[in-house]
Coordinates of C-alpha atoms and ligand atoms in Angstrom, one line a residue:
X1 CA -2.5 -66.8 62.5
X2 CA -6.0 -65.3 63.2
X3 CA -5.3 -61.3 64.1
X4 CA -7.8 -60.0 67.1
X5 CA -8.4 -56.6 67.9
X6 CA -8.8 -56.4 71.5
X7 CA -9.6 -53.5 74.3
X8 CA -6.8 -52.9 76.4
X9 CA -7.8 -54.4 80.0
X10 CA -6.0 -56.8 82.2
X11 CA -6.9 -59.8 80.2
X12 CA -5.4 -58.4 76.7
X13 CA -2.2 -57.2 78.9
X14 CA -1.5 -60.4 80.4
X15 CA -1.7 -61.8 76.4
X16 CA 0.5 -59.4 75.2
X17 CA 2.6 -59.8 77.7
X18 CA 2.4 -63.4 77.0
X19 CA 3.4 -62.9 73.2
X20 CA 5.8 -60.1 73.7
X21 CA 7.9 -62.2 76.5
X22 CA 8.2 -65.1 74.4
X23 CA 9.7 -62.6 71.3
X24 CA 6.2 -62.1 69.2
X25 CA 4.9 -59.0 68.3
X26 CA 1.9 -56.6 69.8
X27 CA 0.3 -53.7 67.6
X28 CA -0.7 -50.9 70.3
X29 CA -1.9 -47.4 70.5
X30 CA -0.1 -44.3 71.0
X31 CA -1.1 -40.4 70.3
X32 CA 0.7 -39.9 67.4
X33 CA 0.0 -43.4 64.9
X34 CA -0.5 -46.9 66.3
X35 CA 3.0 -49.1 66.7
X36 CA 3.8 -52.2 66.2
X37 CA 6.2 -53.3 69.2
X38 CA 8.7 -56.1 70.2
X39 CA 10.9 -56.2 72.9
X40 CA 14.1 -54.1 72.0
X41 CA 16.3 -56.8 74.3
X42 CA 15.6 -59.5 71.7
X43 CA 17.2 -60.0 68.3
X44 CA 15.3 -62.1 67.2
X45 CA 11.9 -60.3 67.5
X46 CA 13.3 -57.1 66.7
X47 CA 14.4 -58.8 63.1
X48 CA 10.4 -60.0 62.8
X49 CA 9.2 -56.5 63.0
X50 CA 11.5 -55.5 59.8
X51 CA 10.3 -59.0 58.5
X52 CA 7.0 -58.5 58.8
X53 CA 6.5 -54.9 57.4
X54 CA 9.1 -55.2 54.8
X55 CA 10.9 -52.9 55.9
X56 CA 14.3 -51.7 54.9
X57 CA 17.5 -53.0 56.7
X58 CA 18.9 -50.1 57.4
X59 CA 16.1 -47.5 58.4
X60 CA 16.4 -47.9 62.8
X61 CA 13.7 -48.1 65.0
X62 CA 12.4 -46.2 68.1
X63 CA 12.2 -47.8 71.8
X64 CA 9.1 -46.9 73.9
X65 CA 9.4 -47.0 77.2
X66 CA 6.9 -46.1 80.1
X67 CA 7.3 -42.7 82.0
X68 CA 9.1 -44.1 84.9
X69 CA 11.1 -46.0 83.1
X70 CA 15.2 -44.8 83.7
X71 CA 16.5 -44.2 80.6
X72 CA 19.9 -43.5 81.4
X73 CA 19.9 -47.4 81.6
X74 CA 19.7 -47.0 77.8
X75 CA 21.8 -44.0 76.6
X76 CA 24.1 -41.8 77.9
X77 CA 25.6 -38.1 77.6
X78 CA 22.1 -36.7 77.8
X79 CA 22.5 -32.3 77.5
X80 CA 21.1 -30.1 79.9
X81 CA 18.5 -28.8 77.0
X82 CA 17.6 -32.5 76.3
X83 CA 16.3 -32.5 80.0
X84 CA 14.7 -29.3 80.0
X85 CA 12.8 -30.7 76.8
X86 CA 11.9 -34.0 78.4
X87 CA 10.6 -32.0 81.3
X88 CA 8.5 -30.0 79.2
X89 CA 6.9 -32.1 76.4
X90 CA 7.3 -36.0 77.8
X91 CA 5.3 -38.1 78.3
X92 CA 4.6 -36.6 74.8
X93 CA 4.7 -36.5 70.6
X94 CA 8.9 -36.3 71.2
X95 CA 11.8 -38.3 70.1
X96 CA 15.3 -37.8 71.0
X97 CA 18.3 -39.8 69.7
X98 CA 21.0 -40.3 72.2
X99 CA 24.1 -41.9 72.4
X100 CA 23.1 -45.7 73.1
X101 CA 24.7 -47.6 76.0
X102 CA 24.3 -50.5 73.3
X103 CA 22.2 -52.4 76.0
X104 CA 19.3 -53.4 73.3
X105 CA 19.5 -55.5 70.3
X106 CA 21.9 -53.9 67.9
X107 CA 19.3 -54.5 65.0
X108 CA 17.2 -51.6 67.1
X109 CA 19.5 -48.6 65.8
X110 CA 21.0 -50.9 62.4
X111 CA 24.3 -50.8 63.9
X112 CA 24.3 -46.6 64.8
X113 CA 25.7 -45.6 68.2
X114 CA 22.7 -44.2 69.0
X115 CA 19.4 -44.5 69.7
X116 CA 15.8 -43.2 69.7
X117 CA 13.5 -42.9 72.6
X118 CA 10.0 -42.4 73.0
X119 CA 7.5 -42.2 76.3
X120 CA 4.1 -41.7 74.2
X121 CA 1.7 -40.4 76.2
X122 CA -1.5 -42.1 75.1
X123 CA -2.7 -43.8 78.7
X124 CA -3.5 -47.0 76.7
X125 CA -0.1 -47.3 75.6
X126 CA 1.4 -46.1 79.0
X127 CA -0.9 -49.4 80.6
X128 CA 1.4 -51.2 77.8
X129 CA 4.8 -50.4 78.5
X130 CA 4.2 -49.9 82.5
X131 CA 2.9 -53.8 82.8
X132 CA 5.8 -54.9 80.4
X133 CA 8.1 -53.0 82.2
X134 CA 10.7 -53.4 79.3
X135 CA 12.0 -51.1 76.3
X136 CA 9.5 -51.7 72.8
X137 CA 11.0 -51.3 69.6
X138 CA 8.0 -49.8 67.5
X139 CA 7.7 -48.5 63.9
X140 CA 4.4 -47.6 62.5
X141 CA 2.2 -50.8 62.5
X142 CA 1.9 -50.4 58.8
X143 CA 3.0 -52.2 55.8
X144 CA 6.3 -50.4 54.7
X145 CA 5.7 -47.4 52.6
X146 CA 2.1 -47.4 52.9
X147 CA 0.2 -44.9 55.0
X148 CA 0.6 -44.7 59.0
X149 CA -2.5 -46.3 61.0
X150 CA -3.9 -44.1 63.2
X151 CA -6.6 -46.8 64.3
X152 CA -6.8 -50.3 65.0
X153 CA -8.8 -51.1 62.0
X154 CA -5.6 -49.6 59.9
X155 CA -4.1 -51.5 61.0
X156 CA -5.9 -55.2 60.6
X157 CA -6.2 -53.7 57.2
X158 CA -2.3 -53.7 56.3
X159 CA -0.9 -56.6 59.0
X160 CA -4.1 -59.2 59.1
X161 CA -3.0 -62.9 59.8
X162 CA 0.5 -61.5 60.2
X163 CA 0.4 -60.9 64.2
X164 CA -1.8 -62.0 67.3
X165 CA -3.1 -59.0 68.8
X166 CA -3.9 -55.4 68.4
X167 CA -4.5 -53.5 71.6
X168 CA -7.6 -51.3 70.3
X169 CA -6.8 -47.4 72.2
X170 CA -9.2 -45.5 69.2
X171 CA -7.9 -43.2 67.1
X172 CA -4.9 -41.4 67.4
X173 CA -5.5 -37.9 68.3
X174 CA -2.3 -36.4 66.8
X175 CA -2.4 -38.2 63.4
X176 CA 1.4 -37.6 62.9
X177 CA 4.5 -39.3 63.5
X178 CA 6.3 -37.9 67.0
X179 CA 9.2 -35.6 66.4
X180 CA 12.2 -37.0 65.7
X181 CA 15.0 -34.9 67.4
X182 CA 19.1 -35.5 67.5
X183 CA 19.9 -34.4 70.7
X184 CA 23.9 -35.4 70.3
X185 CA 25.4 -31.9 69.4
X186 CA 25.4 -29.1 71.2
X187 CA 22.0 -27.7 69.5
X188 CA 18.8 -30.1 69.1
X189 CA 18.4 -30.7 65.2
X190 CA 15.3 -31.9 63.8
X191 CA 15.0 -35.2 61.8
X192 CA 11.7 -35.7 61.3
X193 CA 9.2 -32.9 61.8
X194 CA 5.8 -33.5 63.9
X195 CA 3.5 -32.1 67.0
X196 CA 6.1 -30.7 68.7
X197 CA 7.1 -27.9 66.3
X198 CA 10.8 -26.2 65.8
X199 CA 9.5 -22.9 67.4
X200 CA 8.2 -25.3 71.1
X201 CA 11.6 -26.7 71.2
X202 CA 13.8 -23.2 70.2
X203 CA 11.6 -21.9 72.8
X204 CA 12.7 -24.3 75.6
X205 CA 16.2 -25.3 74.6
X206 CA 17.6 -21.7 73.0
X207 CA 17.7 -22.7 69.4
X208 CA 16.5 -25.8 67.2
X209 CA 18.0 -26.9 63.7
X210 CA 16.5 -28.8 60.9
X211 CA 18.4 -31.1 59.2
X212 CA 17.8 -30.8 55.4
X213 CA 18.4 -33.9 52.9
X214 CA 21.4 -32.5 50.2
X215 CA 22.7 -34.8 48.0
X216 CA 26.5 -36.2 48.8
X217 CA 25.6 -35.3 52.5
X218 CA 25.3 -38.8 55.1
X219 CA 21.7 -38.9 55.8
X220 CA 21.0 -38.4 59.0
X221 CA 17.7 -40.3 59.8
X222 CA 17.9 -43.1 57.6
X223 CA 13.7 -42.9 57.4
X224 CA 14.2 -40.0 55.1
X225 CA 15.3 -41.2 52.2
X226 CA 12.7 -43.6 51.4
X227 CA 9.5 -43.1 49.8
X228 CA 6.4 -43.4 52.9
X229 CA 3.2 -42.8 53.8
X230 CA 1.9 -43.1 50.1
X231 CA -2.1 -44.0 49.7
X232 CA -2.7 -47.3 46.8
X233 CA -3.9 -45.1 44.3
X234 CA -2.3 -42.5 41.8
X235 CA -2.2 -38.7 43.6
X236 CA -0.8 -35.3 42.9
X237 CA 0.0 -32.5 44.8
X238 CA -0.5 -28.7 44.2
X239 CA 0.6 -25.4 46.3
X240 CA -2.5 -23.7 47.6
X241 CA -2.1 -20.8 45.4
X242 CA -2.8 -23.3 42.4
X243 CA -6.1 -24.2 43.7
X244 CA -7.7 -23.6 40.8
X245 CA -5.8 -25.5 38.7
X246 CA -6.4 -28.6 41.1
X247 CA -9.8 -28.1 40.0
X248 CA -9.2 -27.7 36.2
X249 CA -7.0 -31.4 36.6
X250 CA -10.3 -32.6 39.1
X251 CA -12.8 -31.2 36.0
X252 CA -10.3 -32.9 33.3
X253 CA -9.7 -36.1 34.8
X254 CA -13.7 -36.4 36.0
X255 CA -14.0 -36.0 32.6
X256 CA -11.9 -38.5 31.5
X257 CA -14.0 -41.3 33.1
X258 CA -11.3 -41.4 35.9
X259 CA -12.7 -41.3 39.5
X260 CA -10.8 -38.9 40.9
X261 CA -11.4 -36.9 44.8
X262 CA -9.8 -33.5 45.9
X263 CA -8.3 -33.9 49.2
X264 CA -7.7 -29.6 50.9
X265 CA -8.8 -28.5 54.0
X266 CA -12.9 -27.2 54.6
X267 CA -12.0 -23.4 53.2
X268 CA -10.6 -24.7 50.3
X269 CA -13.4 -27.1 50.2
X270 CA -16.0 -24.2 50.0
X271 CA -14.4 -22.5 47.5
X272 CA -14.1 -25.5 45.0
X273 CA -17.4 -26.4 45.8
X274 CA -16.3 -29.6 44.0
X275 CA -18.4 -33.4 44.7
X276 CA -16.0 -35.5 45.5
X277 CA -13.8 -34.1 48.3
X278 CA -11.7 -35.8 51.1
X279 CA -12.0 -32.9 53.4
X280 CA -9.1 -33.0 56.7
X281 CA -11.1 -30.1 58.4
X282 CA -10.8 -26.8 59.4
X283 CA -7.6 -26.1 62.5
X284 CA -4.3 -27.5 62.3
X285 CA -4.9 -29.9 64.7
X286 CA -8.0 -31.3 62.8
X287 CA -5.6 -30.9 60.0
X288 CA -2.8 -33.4 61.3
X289 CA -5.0 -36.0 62.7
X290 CA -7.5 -36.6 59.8
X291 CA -4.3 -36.5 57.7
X292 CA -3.9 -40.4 57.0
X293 CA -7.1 -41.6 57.8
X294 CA -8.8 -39.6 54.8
X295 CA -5.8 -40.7 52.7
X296 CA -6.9 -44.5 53.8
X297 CA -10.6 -43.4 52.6
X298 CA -9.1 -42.2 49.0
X299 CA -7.7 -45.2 48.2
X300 CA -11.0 -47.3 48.8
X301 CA -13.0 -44.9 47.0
X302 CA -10.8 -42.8 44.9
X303 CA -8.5 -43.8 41.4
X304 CA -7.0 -40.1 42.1
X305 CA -6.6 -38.0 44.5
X306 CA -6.0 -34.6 43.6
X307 CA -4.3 -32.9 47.2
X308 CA -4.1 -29.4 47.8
X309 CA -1.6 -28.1 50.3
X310 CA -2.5 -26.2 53.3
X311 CA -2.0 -22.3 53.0
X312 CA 0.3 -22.6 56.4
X313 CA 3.6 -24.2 56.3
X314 CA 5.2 -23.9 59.4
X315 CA 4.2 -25.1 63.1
X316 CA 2.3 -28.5 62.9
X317 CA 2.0 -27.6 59.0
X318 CA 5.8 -27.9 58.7
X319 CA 5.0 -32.1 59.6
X320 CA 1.5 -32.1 57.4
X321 CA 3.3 -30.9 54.5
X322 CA 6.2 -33.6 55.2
X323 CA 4.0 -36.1 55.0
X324 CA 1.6 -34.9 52.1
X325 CA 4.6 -34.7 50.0
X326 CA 5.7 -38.4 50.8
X327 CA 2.4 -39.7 50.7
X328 CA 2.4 -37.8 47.1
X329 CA 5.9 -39.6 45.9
X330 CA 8.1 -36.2 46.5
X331 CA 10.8 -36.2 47.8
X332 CA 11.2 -33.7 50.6
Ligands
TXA1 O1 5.1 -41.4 66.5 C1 5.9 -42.2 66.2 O2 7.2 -41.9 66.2 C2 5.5 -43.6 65.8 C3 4.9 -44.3 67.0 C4 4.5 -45.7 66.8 O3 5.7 -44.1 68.2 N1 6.7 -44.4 65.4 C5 7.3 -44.2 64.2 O4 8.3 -45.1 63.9 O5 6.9 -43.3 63.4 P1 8.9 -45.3 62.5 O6 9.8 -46.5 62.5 O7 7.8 -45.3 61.5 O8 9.8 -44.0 62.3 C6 11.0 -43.9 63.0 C7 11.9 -42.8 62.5 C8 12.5 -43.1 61.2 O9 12.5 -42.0 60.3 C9 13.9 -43.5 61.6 O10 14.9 -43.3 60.6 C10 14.2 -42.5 62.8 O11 12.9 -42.5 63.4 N2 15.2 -43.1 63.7 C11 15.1 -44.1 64.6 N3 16.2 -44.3 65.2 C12 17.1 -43.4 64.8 C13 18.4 -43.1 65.1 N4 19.1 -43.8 66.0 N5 19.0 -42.0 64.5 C14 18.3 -41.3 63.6 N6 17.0 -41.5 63.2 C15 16.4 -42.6 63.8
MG2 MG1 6.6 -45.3 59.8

């Protein structure tokens, strides 16, 4: 199968539609990391998307619908602060798991009673889902494990010959992975951290939770146990405080014969004043959505890359340092 990258106009939509309708699969844009969708009412597709990005059995996907779409024609028991959060941040970086009315394919939610819910506001991907008019199940449009695409050449690079059509929106502005947010209890508890940041959501809904990993507790978000987001080269990770023994490792390994890069943010660039850096920028936001794309570059160019955290850990840091850490084979 030969995989085009196409610009999202009536033509492409009516193809996609095409495909999607007769239970292929679509890559597409949204704000947060390109997805790779299939329609959530069919089995059969849904099973291709785990197929074709090797992914894991038992780690559920989210549905992405348009922002008119009803959702209550999905899930049920949606809170009061769930709809004060929808009103606030959606069309948005947002997730929420509900309690599914168990109207898509099983496969969707790996046999959970619930299920996540996304309306991505990226206008390119809101063309998508309005002129489908039906619920996409979309992970990353990556290869399992590997890092998140956040343009359409990522992701020819990981899914080439595998899938018809990419719908080519640019690159993702937020860089991250929405928010993923349990909105079952009686409090919202984050799963997966991301744009919209523990302090928005306390802020709107009262409080907000964080759901920490501990071993011999039931995982919560199946997506966090696995390893993710990791670049095809060897990396390590050091606190910002330790910046300059990043440098002595950078110095040692260089040394060595081993091409190795320094990945930090433009401060911590200046100060190393180092030659081969992978620099994400200056603001938080800059931050975030260079995030995956320099960790792309490092693996073309780079045996090592030597990451530096970013001095600030909470806010949109909370989600960069997620990530980092993955990308880095820890475990948080
Ligand atoms: O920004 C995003 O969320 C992107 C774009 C494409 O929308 N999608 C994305 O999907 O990151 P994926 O499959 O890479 O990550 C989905 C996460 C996983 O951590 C999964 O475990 C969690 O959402 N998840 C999905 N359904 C769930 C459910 N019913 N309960 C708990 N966690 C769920
Ligand atoms: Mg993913």
């Amino acid at each position: 199968m030969k995989t085009q990258i196409v610009e999202i106009n009536e033509k492409s939509l009516a193809l996609a539609k095409n495909v999607i309708e007769g239970g292929g699969l679509v890559a597409f844009p949204t704000e947060t990391v390109y997805g790779l969708g299939a329609n959530a009412f069919c089995d059969d597709a849904v099973k291709q998307i785990y197929a074709v990005k090797g992914r894991p059995q038992d780690n559920p996907l989210i549905v992405h619908v348009h922002k008119d779409y009803d959702i209550e024609r999905l899930v049920c028991d949606i809170p009061s602060y769930a709809k004060k959060l929808a009103e606030k941040f959606l069309p948005g970086p947002l997730t929420m798991v509900y309690k599914s009315r168990g109207a898509v394919s099983p496969t969707v939610s790996c046999g959970l009673d619930t299920l996540a819910v996304r309306i991505p506001s990226h206008e390119g991907a809101q063309r998508f889902l309005k002129y489908l008019d039906l619920p996409i199940a979309a992970p990353s449009a990556n290869i399992s494990k590997h890092v998140s695409p956040t343009s359409a050449e990522h992701v020819l690079a990981d899914l080439n010959g595998k899938i018809p059509y990419i719908l080519d929106g640019g690159a993702s502005r937020g860089g991250i992975e929405s928010t993923v947010l349990d909105v079952t209890g009686e409090k919202p508890c984050i799963l997966r951290s991301g744009l919209i940041t523990k302090e928005m959501i306390a802020e709107v809904a009262g409080s907000c939770d964080v759901f920490i990993p501990k071993e011999g507790v039931k995982v919560r978000s199946p997506g966090m146990k696995y390893k993710h987001y990791s670049p095809n080269c060897c990396t390590m990770l050091f606190p910002f405080d330790r910046i300059e023994q990043a440098k002595e490792a950078y110095l040692s390994e260089t040394a060595k014969g081993v091409n190795a890069y320094i990945m930090c943010d433009s401060a911590c660039a200046e100060v190393l004043g180092v030659k081969n850096i992978l620099c994400l920028g200056k603001t938080e936001e800059e931050i975030a959505a260079s995030l995956y794309g320099k960790l792309r570059e490092g693996e073309q160019v780079a045996e090592l890359i030597i990451a530096i955290a970013p001095e600030k850990q909470d806010g949109i840091m909370a989600g960069v340092m997620n990530r980092l850490t993955k990308a880095c084979g820890g475990k948080q």
